[in-house]
Amino acid sequence: LYAAAGLGQSTSSAVKVDGAEEINIPVVTFDHVSQRVGDAKRVIIKIDIEGHEFTVADELIAFAKRHNAPMHLSVHPRILYDNAKGSLSKLAARRKIHRQTKALIDKLRAIGTLTDTETGRPMTDFTLWQFIFPRTRVHNFTLEVVPHGRRT
């Protein structure tokens, strides 16, 4: 990761910018965390991995299913957009990021109910569209995912 304004400023990103301080972080797999959790009755997931949630989605979902765990997930389509617009037009980049983000959302819907934490309302396809297209900047957002059949 990179910290454009230095550590402790809540500005870390997976995108390197000039002058950013590089941060090396040890990797921990979901299998490793699952072993550490063991047979715990209550597991809650909080993920904010600066755009890498798209890369680890399948492993994250498998972990959530295995432990019937609700999650608080930060989603960073803006990072993908910033990378894509270097090789695509802005509209093509937004369309690509919308497809990728919708695919992630659809995978999450298969395991639970999704709520947009900013509004407290269910995450809909229209809400996602609003995060990607009409704004000046693609909007990052946070979701609460409660597994089907589980109460909060």
GROMACS .gro file of N, CA and C in nm:
model
  456
    1LEU      N    1   0.085  -0.117   0.000
    1LEU     CA    2   0.000   0.000   0.000
    1LEU      C    3   0.089   0.123   0.000
    2TYR      N    4   0.028   0.236  -0.024
    2TYR     CA    5   0.101   0.363  -0.029
    2TYR      C    6   0.027   0.467   0.054
    3ALA      N    7   0.104   0.551   0.122
    3ALA     CA    8   0.046   0.658   0.203
    3ALA      C    9   0.093   0.791   0.145
    4ALA      N   10   0.006   0.855   0.067
    4ALA     CA   11   0.042   0.980  -0.001
    4ALA      C   12   0.071   1.092   0.099
    5ALA      N   13  -0.005   1.098   0.208
    5ALA     CA   14   0.012   1.206   0.305
    5ALA      C   15   0.088   1.158   0.429
    6GLY      N   16   0.150   1.041   0.421
    6GLY     CA   17   0.220   0.985   0.535
    6GLY      C   18   0.130   0.895   0.617
    7LEU      N   19   0.192   0.816   0.702
    7LEU     CA   20   0.116   0.723   0.785
    7LEU      C   21   0.030   0.797   0.887
    8GLY      N   22  -0.085   0.739   0.920
    8GLY     CA   23  -0.173   0.795   1.019
    8GLY      C   24  -0.268   0.902   0.968
    9GLN      N   25  -0.272   0.922   0.837
    9GLN     CA   26  -0.358   1.026   0.780
    9GLN      C   27  -0.482   0.971   0.711
   10SER      N   28  -0.507   0.840   0.723
   10SER     CA   29  -0.623   0.774   0.662
   10SER      C   30  -0.629   0.798   0.512
   11THR      N   31  -0.513   0.796   0.448
   11THR     CA   32  -0.508   0.817   0.303
   11THR      C   33  -0.435   0.705   0.233
   12SER      N   34  -0.429   0.588   0.293
   12SER     CA   35  -0.359   0.478   0.226
   12SER      C   36  -0.436   0.435   0.102
   13SER      N   37  -0.360   0.382   0.005
   13SER     CA   38  -0.421   0.344  -0.122
   13SER      C   39  -0.337   0.234  -0.186
   14ALA      N   40  -0.399   0.157  -0.273
   14ALA     CA   41  -0.327   0.057  -0.351
   14ALA      C   42  -0.264   0.120  -0.475
   15VAL      N   43  -0.294   0.247  -0.500
   15VAL     CA   44  -0.241   0.318  -0.617
   15VAL      C   45  -0.123   0.403  -0.572
   16LYS      N   46  -0.010   0.384  -0.639
   16LYS     CA   47   0.110   0.461  -0.605
   16LYS      C   48   0.104   0.598  -0.672
   17VAL      N   49   0.128   0.702  -0.593
   17VAL     CA   50   0.137   0.838  -0.646
   17VAL      C   51   0.275   0.892  -0.610
   18ASP      N   52   0.320   0.990  -0.684
   18ASP     CA   53   0.452   1.048  -0.659
   18ASP      C   54   0.465   1.094  -0.514
   19GLY      N   55   0.576   1.057  -0.452
   19GLY     CA   56   0.603   1.100  -0.315
   19GLY      C   57   0.536   1.018  -0.207
   20ALA      N   58   0.458   0.918  -0.245
   20ALA     CA   59   0.387   0.836  -0.146
   20ALA      C   60   0.485   0.743  -0.074
   21GLU      N   61   0.464   0.728   0.053
   21GLU     CA   62   0.543   0.636   0.133
   21GLU      C   63   0.489   0.494   0.112
   22GLU      N   64   0.578   0.400   0.081
   22GLU     CA   65   0.537   0.262   0.059
   22GLU      C   66   0.522   0.192   0.194
   23ILE      N   67   0.414   0.113   0.207
   23ILE     CA   68   0.386   0.040   0.329
   23ILE      C   69   0.381  -0.108   0.294
   24ASN      N   70   0.469  -0.187   0.353
   24ASN     CA   71   0.467  -0.331   0.332
   24ASN      C   72   0.393  -0.397   0.447
   25ILE      N   73   0.295  -0.479   0.411
   25ILE     CA   74   0.209  -0.540   0.511
   25ILE      C   75   0.214  -0.692   0.494
   26PRO      N   76   0.234  -0.766   0.603
   26PRO     CA   77   0.235  -0.912   0.591
   26PRO      C   78   0.098  -0.963   0.549
   27VAL      N   79   0.098  -1.065   0.469
   27VAL     CA   80  -0.026  -1.124   0.419
   27VAL      C   81  -0.071  -1.235   0.513
   28VAL      N   82  -0.200  -1.234   0.544
   28VAL     CA   83  -0.261  -1.339   0.623
   28VAL      C   84  -0.377  -1.393   0.540
   29THR      N   85  -0.380  -1.524   0.519
   29THR     CA   86  -0.485  -1.584   0.438
   29THR      C   87  -0.611  -1.608   0.521
   30PHE      N   88  -0.723  -1.622   0.451
   30PHE     CA   89  -0.847  -1.653   0.521
   30PHE      C   90  -0.839  -1.790   0.586
   31ASP      N   91  -0.767  -1.885   0.527
   31ASP     CA   92  -0.750  -2.016   0.589
   31ASP      C   93  -0.677  -2.002   0.723
   32HIS      N   94  -0.574  -1.916   0.727
   32HIS     CA   95  -0.501  -1.893   0.851
   32HIS      C   96  -0.592  -1.832   0.957
   33VAL      N   97  -0.669  -1.732   0.917
   33VAL     CA   98  -0.762  -1.669   1.013
   33VAL      C   99  -0.866  -1.771   1.059
   34SER      N  100  -0.915  -1.854   0.968
   34SER     CA  101  -1.014  -1.955   1.002
   34SER      C  102  -0.959  -2.053   1.106
   35GLN      N  103  -0.832  -2.090   1.091
   35GLN     CA  104  -0.768  -2.177   1.190
   35GLN      C  105  -0.761  -2.108   1.326
   36ARG      N  106  -0.728  -1.980   1.326
   36ARG     CA  107  -0.718  -1.904   1.451
   36ARG      C  108  -0.854  -1.889   1.518
   37VAL      N  109  -0.958  -1.871   1.436
   37VAL     CA  110  -1.094  -1.855   1.489
   37VAL      C  111  -1.145  -1.987   1.545
   38GLY      N  112  -1.109  -2.096   1.479
   38GLY     CA  113  -1.152  -2.227   1.525
   38GLY      C  114  -1.303  -2.242   1.521
   39ASP      N  115  -1.359  -2.289   1.632
   39ASP     CA  116  -1.503  -2.312   1.641
   39ASP      C  117  -1.576  -2.201   1.716
   40ALA      N  118  -1.523  -2.082   1.709
   40ALA     CA  119  -1.588  -1.970   1.780
   40ALA      C  120  -1.733  -1.957   1.736
   41LYS      N  121  -1.819  -1.928   1.830
   41LYS     CA  122  -1.962  -1.917   1.800
   41LYS      C  123  -1.995  -1.788   1.726
   42ARG      N  124  -1.923  -1.680   1.754
   42ARG     CA  125  -1.951  -1.550   1.692
   42ARG      C  126  -1.826  -1.499   1.621
   43VAL      N  127  -1.837  -1.481   1.491
   43VAL     CA  128  -1.729  -1.423   1.411
   43VAL      C  129  -1.789  -1.308   1.333
   44ILE      N  130  -1.721  -1.195   1.335
   44ILE     CA  131  -1.762  -1.078   1.259
   44ILE      C  132  -1.644  -1.036   1.174
   45ILE      N  133  -1.671  -1.000   1.049
   45ILE     CA  134  -1.564  -0.964   0.956
   45ILE      C  135  -1.568  -0.814   0.930
   46LYS      N  136  -1.453  -0.750   0.938
   46LYS     CA  137  -1.438  -0.609   0.901
   46LYS      C  138  -1.323  -0.604   0.800
   47ILE      N  139  -1.354  -0.566   0.676
   47ILE     CA  140  -1.253  -0.566   0.570
   47ILE      C  141  -1.244  -0.427   0.507
   48ASP      N  142  -1.122  -0.376   0.502
   48ASP     CA  143  -1.092  -0.251   0.432
   48ASP      C  144  -0.953  -0.268   0.374
   49ILE      N  145  -0.946  -0.322   0.253
   49ILE     CA  146  -0.816  -0.357   0.195
   49ILE      C  147  -0.790  -0.284   0.064
   50GLU      N  148  -0.844  -0.161   0.057
   50GLU     CA  149  -0.806  -0.065  -0.046
   50GLU      C  150  -0.810  -0.119  -0.189
   51GLY      N  151  -0.923  -0.177  -0.227
   51GLY     CA  152  -0.942  -0.222  -0.364
   51GLY      C  153  -0.912  -0.369  -0.386
   52HIS      N  154  -0.843  -0.430  -0.292
   52HIS     CA  155  -0.809  -0.573  -0.308
   52HIS      C  156  -0.926  -0.664  -0.273
   53GLU      N  157  -1.037  -0.604  -0.225
   53GLU     CA  158  -1.156  -0.685  -0.197
   53GLU      C  159  -1.206  -0.754  -0.324
   54PHE      N  160  -1.181  -0.695  -0.439
   54PHE     CA  161  -1.222  -0.757  -0.565
   54PHE      C  162  -1.139  -0.883  -0.591
   55THR      N  163  -1.013  -0.880  -0.552
   55THR     CA  164  -0.922  -0.993  -0.574
   55THR      C  165  -0.952  -1.110  -0.481
   56VAL      N  166  -0.986  -1.081  -0.357
   56VAL     CA  167  -1.005  -1.187  -0.257
   56VAL      C  168  -1.152  -1.220  -0.233
   57ALA      N  169  -1.240  -1.172  -0.318
   57ALA     CA  170  -1.385  -1.189  -0.295
   57ALA      C  171  -1.426  -1.334  -0.273
   58ASP      N  172  -1.378  -1.425  -0.356
   58ASP     CA  173  -1.421  -1.564  -0.342
   58ASP      C  174  -1.376  -1.624  -0.209
   59GLU      N  175  -1.251  -1.594  -0.168
   59GLU     CA  176  -1.201  -1.645  -0.041
   59GLU      C  177  -1.275  -1.581   0.077
   60LEU      N  178  -1.303  -1.452   0.065
   60LEU     CA  179  -1.377  -1.380   0.169
   60LEU      C  180  -1.517  -1.439   0.187
   61ILE      N  181  -1.584  -1.463   0.076
   61ILE     CA  182  -1.719  -1.518   0.081
   61ILE      C  183  -1.718  -1.659   0.138
   62ALA      N  184  -1.620  -1.740   0.099
   62ALA     CA  185  -1.609  -1.875   0.154
   62ALA      C  186  -1.588  -1.870   0.306
   63PHE      N  187  -1.505  -1.778   0.352
   63PHE     CA  188  -1.482  -1.761   0.496
   63PHE      C  189  -1.611  -1.719   0.566
   64ALA      N  190  -1.681  -1.622   0.509
   64ALA     CA  191  -1.808  -1.575   0.569
   64ALA      C  192  -1.909  -1.689   0.577
   65LYS      N  193  -1.919  -1.768   0.470
   65LYS     CA  194  -2.011  -1.883   0.471
   65LYS      C  195  -1.971  -1.984   0.578
   66ARG      N  196  -1.842  -2.017   0.583
   66ARG     CA  197  -1.792  -2.118   0.677
   66ARG      C  198  -1.825  -2.080   0.820
   67HIS      N  199  -1.818  -1.951   0.853
   67HIS     CA  200  -1.838  -1.906   0.990
   67HIS      C  201  -1.972  -1.836   1.012
   68ASN      N  202  -2.059  -1.837   0.908
   68ASN     CA  203  -2.189  -1.768   0.916
   68ASN      C  204  -2.170  -1.628   0.974
   69ALA      N  205  -2.071  -1.558   0.920
   69ALA     CA  206  -2.027  -1.431   0.978
   69ALA      C  207  -2.082  -1.311   0.903
   70PRO      N  208  -2.141  -1.216   0.976
   70PRO     CA  209  -2.176  -1.089   0.914
   70PRO      C  210  -2.047  -1.011   0.884
   71MET      N  211  -2.056  -0.919   0.788
   71MET     CA  212  -1.935  -0.843   0.756
   71MET      C  213  -1.965  -0.697   0.732
   72HIS      N  214  -1.863  -0.619   0.757
   72HIS     CA  215  -1.859  -0.476   0.727
   72HIS      C  216  -1.749  -0.462   0.623
   73LEU      N  217  -1.786  -0.431   0.500
   73LEU     CA  218  -1.693  -0.435   0.388
   73LEU      C  219  -1.681  -0.299   0.320
   74SER      N  220  -1.560  -0.246   0.316
   74SER     CA  221  -1.534  -0.124   0.240
   74SER      C  222  -1.504  -0.164   0.096
   75VAL      N  223  -1.575  -0.100   0.003
   75VAL     CA  224  -1.561  -0.131  -0.140
   75VAL      C  225  -1.503  -0.008  -0.208
   76HIS      N  226  -1.398  -0.030  -0.289
   76HIS     CA  227  -1.320   0.080  -0.348
   76HIS      C  228  -1.321   0.077  -0.500
   77PRO      N  229  -1.435   0.100  -0.564
   77PRO     CA  230  -1.434   0.102  -0.711
   77PRO      C  231  -1.352   0.219  -0.768
   78ARG      N  232  -1.334   0.326  -0.690
   78ARG     CA  233  -1.257   0.440  -0.740
   78ARG      C  234  -1.113   0.400  -0.772
   79ILE      N  235  -1.054   0.311  -0.692
   79ILE     CA  236  -0.917   0.266  -0.718
   79ILE      C  237  -0.911   0.193  -0.851
   80LEU      N  238  -1.009   0.105  -0.876
   80LEU     CA  239  -1.012   0.035  -1.005
   80LEU      C  240  -1.031   0.133  -1.120
   81TYR      N  241  -1.119   0.230  -1.099
   81TYR     CA  242  -1.145   0.332  -1.201
   81TYR      C  243  -1.019   0.412  -1.232
   82ASP      N  244  -0.950   0.457  -1.128
   82ASP     CA  245  -0.827   0.534  -1.149
   82ASP      C  246  -0.724   0.456  -1.230
   83ASN      N  247  -0.718   0.326  -1.207
   83ASN     CA  248  -0.626   0.241  -1.285
   83ASN      C  249  -0.676   0.221  -1.428
   84ALA      N  250  -0.806   0.203  -1.446
   84ALA     CA  251  -0.863   0.172  -1.578
   84ALA      C  252  -0.863   0.292  -1.671
   85LYS      N  253  -0.882   0.412  -1.619
   85LYS     CA  254  -0.894   0.528  -1.707
   85LYS      C  255  -0.762   0.565  -1.775
   86GLY      N  256  -0.653   0.502  -1.734
   86GLY     CA  257  -0.526   0.522  -1.802
   86GLY      C  258  -0.524   0.459  -1.940
   87SER      N  259  -0.603   0.353  -1.958
   87SER     CA  260  -0.603   0.282  -2.087
   87SER      C  261  -0.739   0.286  -2.157
   88LEU      N  262  -0.841   0.339  -2.090
   88LEU     CA  263  -0.976   0.344  -2.148
   88LEU      C  264  -1.029   0.487  -2.140
   89SER      N  265  -1.131   0.515  -2.220
   89SER     CA  266  -1.199   0.643  -2.205
   89SER      C  267  -1.265   0.645  -2.068
   90LYS      N  268  -1.302   0.762  -2.019
   90LYS     CA  269  -1.365   0.771  -1.887
   90LYS      C  270  -1.495   0.692  -1.882
   91LEU      N  271  -1.576   0.700  -1.988
   91LEU     CA  272  -1.701   0.625  -1.989
   91LEU      C  273  -1.676   0.475  -1.993
   92ALA      N  274  -1.583   0.431  -2.077
   92ALA     CA  275  -1.551   0.288  -2.085
   92ALA      C  276  -1.496   0.238  -1.952
   93ALA      N  277  -1.415   0.320  -1.886
   93ALA     CA  278  -1.361   0.281  -1.755
   93ALA      C  279  -1.473   0.269  -1.653
   94ARG      N  280  -1.567   0.362  -1.653
   94ARG     CA  281  -1.680   0.355  -1.559
   94ARG      C  282  -1.766   0.231  -1.587
   95ARG      N  283  -1.789   0.202  -1.713
   95ARG     CA  284  -1.868   0.083  -1.747
   95ARG      C  285  -1.799  -0.043  -1.699
   96LYS      N  286  -1.668  -0.052  -1.721
   96LYS     CA  287  -1.591  -0.168  -1.677
   96LYS      C  288  -1.598  -0.183  -1.524
   97ILE      N  289  -1.577  -0.073  -1.452
   97ILE     CA  290  -1.578  -0.077  -1.307
   97ILE      C  291  -1.718  -0.110  -1.255
   98HIS      N  292  -1.821  -0.058  -1.322
   98HIS     CA  293  -1.958  -0.092  -1.282
   98HIS      C  294  -1.980  -0.243  -1.293
   99ARG      N  295  -1.937  -0.303  -1.404
   99ARG     CA  296  -1.952  -0.448  -1.421
   99ARG      C  297  -1.878  -0.525  -1.312
  100GLN      N  298  -1.754  -0.484  -1.284
  100GLN     CA  299  -1.674  -0.553  -1.182
  100GLN      C  300  -1.737  -0.539  -1.043
  101THR      N  301  -1.784  -0.420  -1.012
  101THR     CA  302  -1.842  -0.397  -0.880
  101THR      C  303  -1.976  -0.469  -0.868
  102LYS      N  304  -2.055  -0.469  -0.974
  102LYS     CA  305  -2.183  -0.541  -0.971
  102LYS      C  306  -2.159  -0.690  -0.953
  103ALA      N  307  -2.056  -0.744  -1.016
  103ALA     CA  308  -2.024  -0.886  -0.999
  103ALA      C  309  -1.992  -0.916  -0.852
  104LEU      N  310  -1.916  -0.827  -0.787
  104LEU     CA  311  -1.886  -0.845  -0.645
  104LEU      C  312  -2.014  -0.838  -0.562
  105ILE      N  313  -2.097  -0.737  -0.589
  105ILE     CA  314  -2.223  -0.721  -0.516
  105ILE      C  315  -2.312  -0.844  -0.533
  106ASP      N  316  -2.322  -0.896  -0.655
  106ASP     CA  317  -2.404  -1.014  -0.680
  106ASP      C  318  -2.354  -1.135  -0.603
  107LYS      N  319  -2.223  -1.152  -0.593
  107LYS     CA  320  -2.166  -1.263  -0.515
  107LYS      C  321  -2.204  -1.247  -0.367
  108LEU      N  322  -2.197  -1.124  -0.318
  108LEU     CA  323  -2.232  -1.099  -0.178
  108LEU      C  324  -2.381  -1.120  -0.152
  109ARG      N  325  -2.465  -1.083  -0.249
  109ARG     CA  326  -2.610  -1.104  -0.234
  109ARG      C  327  -2.643  -1.252  -0.221
  110ALA      N  328  -2.562  -1.336  -0.281
  110ALA     CA  329  -2.588  -1.480  -0.274
  110ALA      C  330  -2.572  -1.533  -0.131
  111ILE      N  331  -2.497  -1.462  -0.047
  111ILE     CA  332  -2.477  -1.511   0.090
  111ILE      C  333  -2.555  -1.434   0.194
  112GLY      N  334  -2.605  -1.313   0.158
  112GLY     CA  335  -2.675  -1.239   0.261
  112GLY      C  336  -2.743  -1.113   0.211
  113THR      N  337  -2.796  -1.040   0.307
  113THR     CA  338  -2.865  -0.914   0.281
  113THR      C  339  -2.762  -0.802   0.288
  114LEU      N  340  -2.764  -0.713   0.189
  114LEU     CA  341  -2.668  -0.604   0.181
  114LEU      C  342  -2.734  -0.471   0.214
  115THR      N  343  -2.667  -0.394   0.299
  115THR     CA  344  -2.714  -0.261   0.336
  115THR      C  345  -2.602  -0.161   0.311
  116ASP      N  346  -2.637  -0.050   0.246
  116ASP     CA  347  -2.545   0.060   0.227
  116ASP      C  348  -2.533   0.132   0.361
  117THR      N  349  -2.414   0.135   0.419
  117THR     CA  350  -2.400   0.192   0.553
  117THR      C  351  -2.420   0.344   0.554
  118GLU      N  352  -2.400   0.410   0.443
  118GLU     CA  353  -2.417   0.555   0.438
  118GLU      C  354  -2.563   0.596   0.456
  119THR      N  355  -2.653   0.517   0.396
  119THR     CA  356  -2.795   0.551   0.401
  119THR      C  357  -2.875   0.460   0.493
  120GLY      N  358  -2.822   0.342   0.524
  120GLY     CA  359  -2.896   0.245   0.604
  120GLY      C  360  -3.001   0.170   0.522
  121ARG      N  361  -3.000   0.192   0.391
  121ARG     CA  362  -3.098   0.128   0.303
  121ARG      C  363  -3.036   0.008   0.232
  122PRO      N  364  -3.122  -0.082   0.183
  122PRO     CA  365  -3.071  -0.196   0.107
  122PRO      C  366  -2.988  -0.150  -0.013
  123MET      N  367  -2.882  -0.224  -0.041
  123MET     CA  368  -2.799  -0.194  -0.158
  123MET      C  369  -2.873  -0.244  -0.281
  124THR      N  370  -2.903  -0.154  -0.372
  124THR     CA  371  -2.975  -0.190  -0.495
  124THR      C  372  -2.884  -0.168  -0.615
  125ASP      N  373  -2.927  -0.221  -0.729
  125ASP     CA  374  -2.852  -0.196  -0.852
  125ASP      C  375  -2.852  -0.047  -0.886
  126PHE      N  376  -2.962   0.022  -0.857
  126PHE     CA  377  -2.968   0.165  -0.884
  126PHE      C  378  -2.871   0.242  -0.795
  127THR      N  379  -2.862   0.204  -0.667
  127THR     CA  380  -2.767   0.268  -0.576
  127THR      C  381  -2.625   0.251  -0.629
  128LEU      N  382  -2.592   0.130  -0.672
  128LEU     CA  383  -2.459   0.105  -0.728
  128LEU      C  384  -2.436   0.193  -0.850
  129TRP      N  385  -2.534   0.201  -0.939
  129TRP     CA  386  -2.523   0.285  -1.058
  129TRP      C  387  -2.492   0.429  -1.018
  130GLN      N  388  -2.561   0.478  -0.914
  130GLN     CA  389  -2.539   0.615  -0.868
  130GLN      C  390  -2.397   0.637  -0.814
  131PHE      N  391  -2.337   0.534  -0.758
  131PHE     CA  392  -2.201   0.545  -0.707
  131PHE      C  393  -2.099   0.555  -0.820
  132ILE      N  394  -2.132   0.499  -0.936
  132ILE     CA  395  -2.033   0.490  -1.044
  132ILE      C  396  -2.049   0.600  -1.149
  133PHE      N  397  -2.171   0.630  -1.191
  133PHE     CA  398  -2.189   0.712  -1.311
  133PHE      C  399  -2.213   0.862  -1.292
  134PRO      N  400  -2.314   0.908  -1.221
  134PRO     CA  401  -2.348   1.051  -1.231
  134PRO      C  402  -2.256   1.145  -1.152
  135ARG      N  403  -2.171   1.093  -1.071
  135ARG     CA  404  -2.086   1.177  -0.986
  135ARG      C  405  -1.960   1.221  -1.062
  136THR      N  406  -1.898   1.326  -1.014
  136THR     CA  407  -1.772   1.370  -1.071
  136THR      C  408  -1.667   1.262  -1.051
  137ARG      N  409  -1.664   1.204  -0.932
  137ARG     CA  410  -1.570   1.096  -0.900
  137ARG      C  411  -1.647   0.970  -0.867
  138VAL      N  412  -1.593   0.857  -0.906
  138VAL     CA  413  -1.651   0.728  -0.866
  138VAL      C  414  -1.647   0.724  -0.714
  139HIS      N  415  -1.756   0.676  -0.653
  139HIS     CA  416  -1.774   0.680  -0.508
  139HIS      C  417  -1.741   0.547  -0.443
  140ASN      N  418  -1.648   0.547  -0.348
  140ASN     CA  419  -1.626   0.429  -0.265
  140ASN      C  420  -1.740   0.421  -0.164
  141PHE      N  421  -1.768   0.302  -0.114
  141PHE     CA  422  -1.880   0.286  -0.021
  141PHE      C  423  -1.854   0.169   0.071
  142THR      N  424  -1.939   0.158   0.172
  142THR     CA  425  -1.927   0.051   0.270
  142THR      C  426  -2.059  -0.024   0.281
  143LEU      N  427  -2.049  -0.155   0.293
  143LEU     CA  428  -2.166  -0.242   0.302
  143LEU      C  429  -2.166  -0.318   0.433
  144GLU      N  430  -2.285  -0.341   0.483
  144GLU     CA  431  -2.306  -0.440   0.588
  144GLU      C  432  -2.368  -0.561   0.520
  145VAL      N  433  -2.312  -0.678   0.544
  145VAL     CA  434  -2.363  -0.802   0.485
  145VAL      C  435  -2.402  -0.894   0.600
  146VAL      N  436  -2.531  -0.927   0.606
  146VAL     CA  437  -2.581  -1.017   0.710
  146VAL      C  438  -2.622  -1.146   0.641
  147PRO      N  439  -2.560  -1.259   0.680
  147PRO     CA  440  -2.591  -1.386   0.615
  147PRO      C  441  -2.741  -1.417   0.621
  148HIS      N  442  -2.791  -1.480   0.514
  148HIS     CA  443  -2.931  -1.522   0.510
  148HIS      C  444  -2.961  -1.609   0.633
  149GLY      N  445  -3.075  -1.582   0.697
  149GLY     CA  446  -3.117  -1.661   0.813
  149GLY      C  447  -3.051  -1.621   0.943
  150ARG      N  448  -2.969  -1.519   0.941
  150ARG     CA  449  -2.905  -1.473   1.064
  150ARG      C  450  -2.959  -1.336   1.101
  151ARG      N  451  -2.983  -1.317   1.227
  151ARG     CA  452  -3.026  -1.185   1.275
  151ARG      C  453  -2.903  -1.104   1.310
  152THR      N  454  -2.914  -0.972   1.300
  152THR     CA  455  -2.800  -0.887   1.328
  152THR      C  456  -2.760  -0.888   1.473
   0.00000   0.00000   0.00000
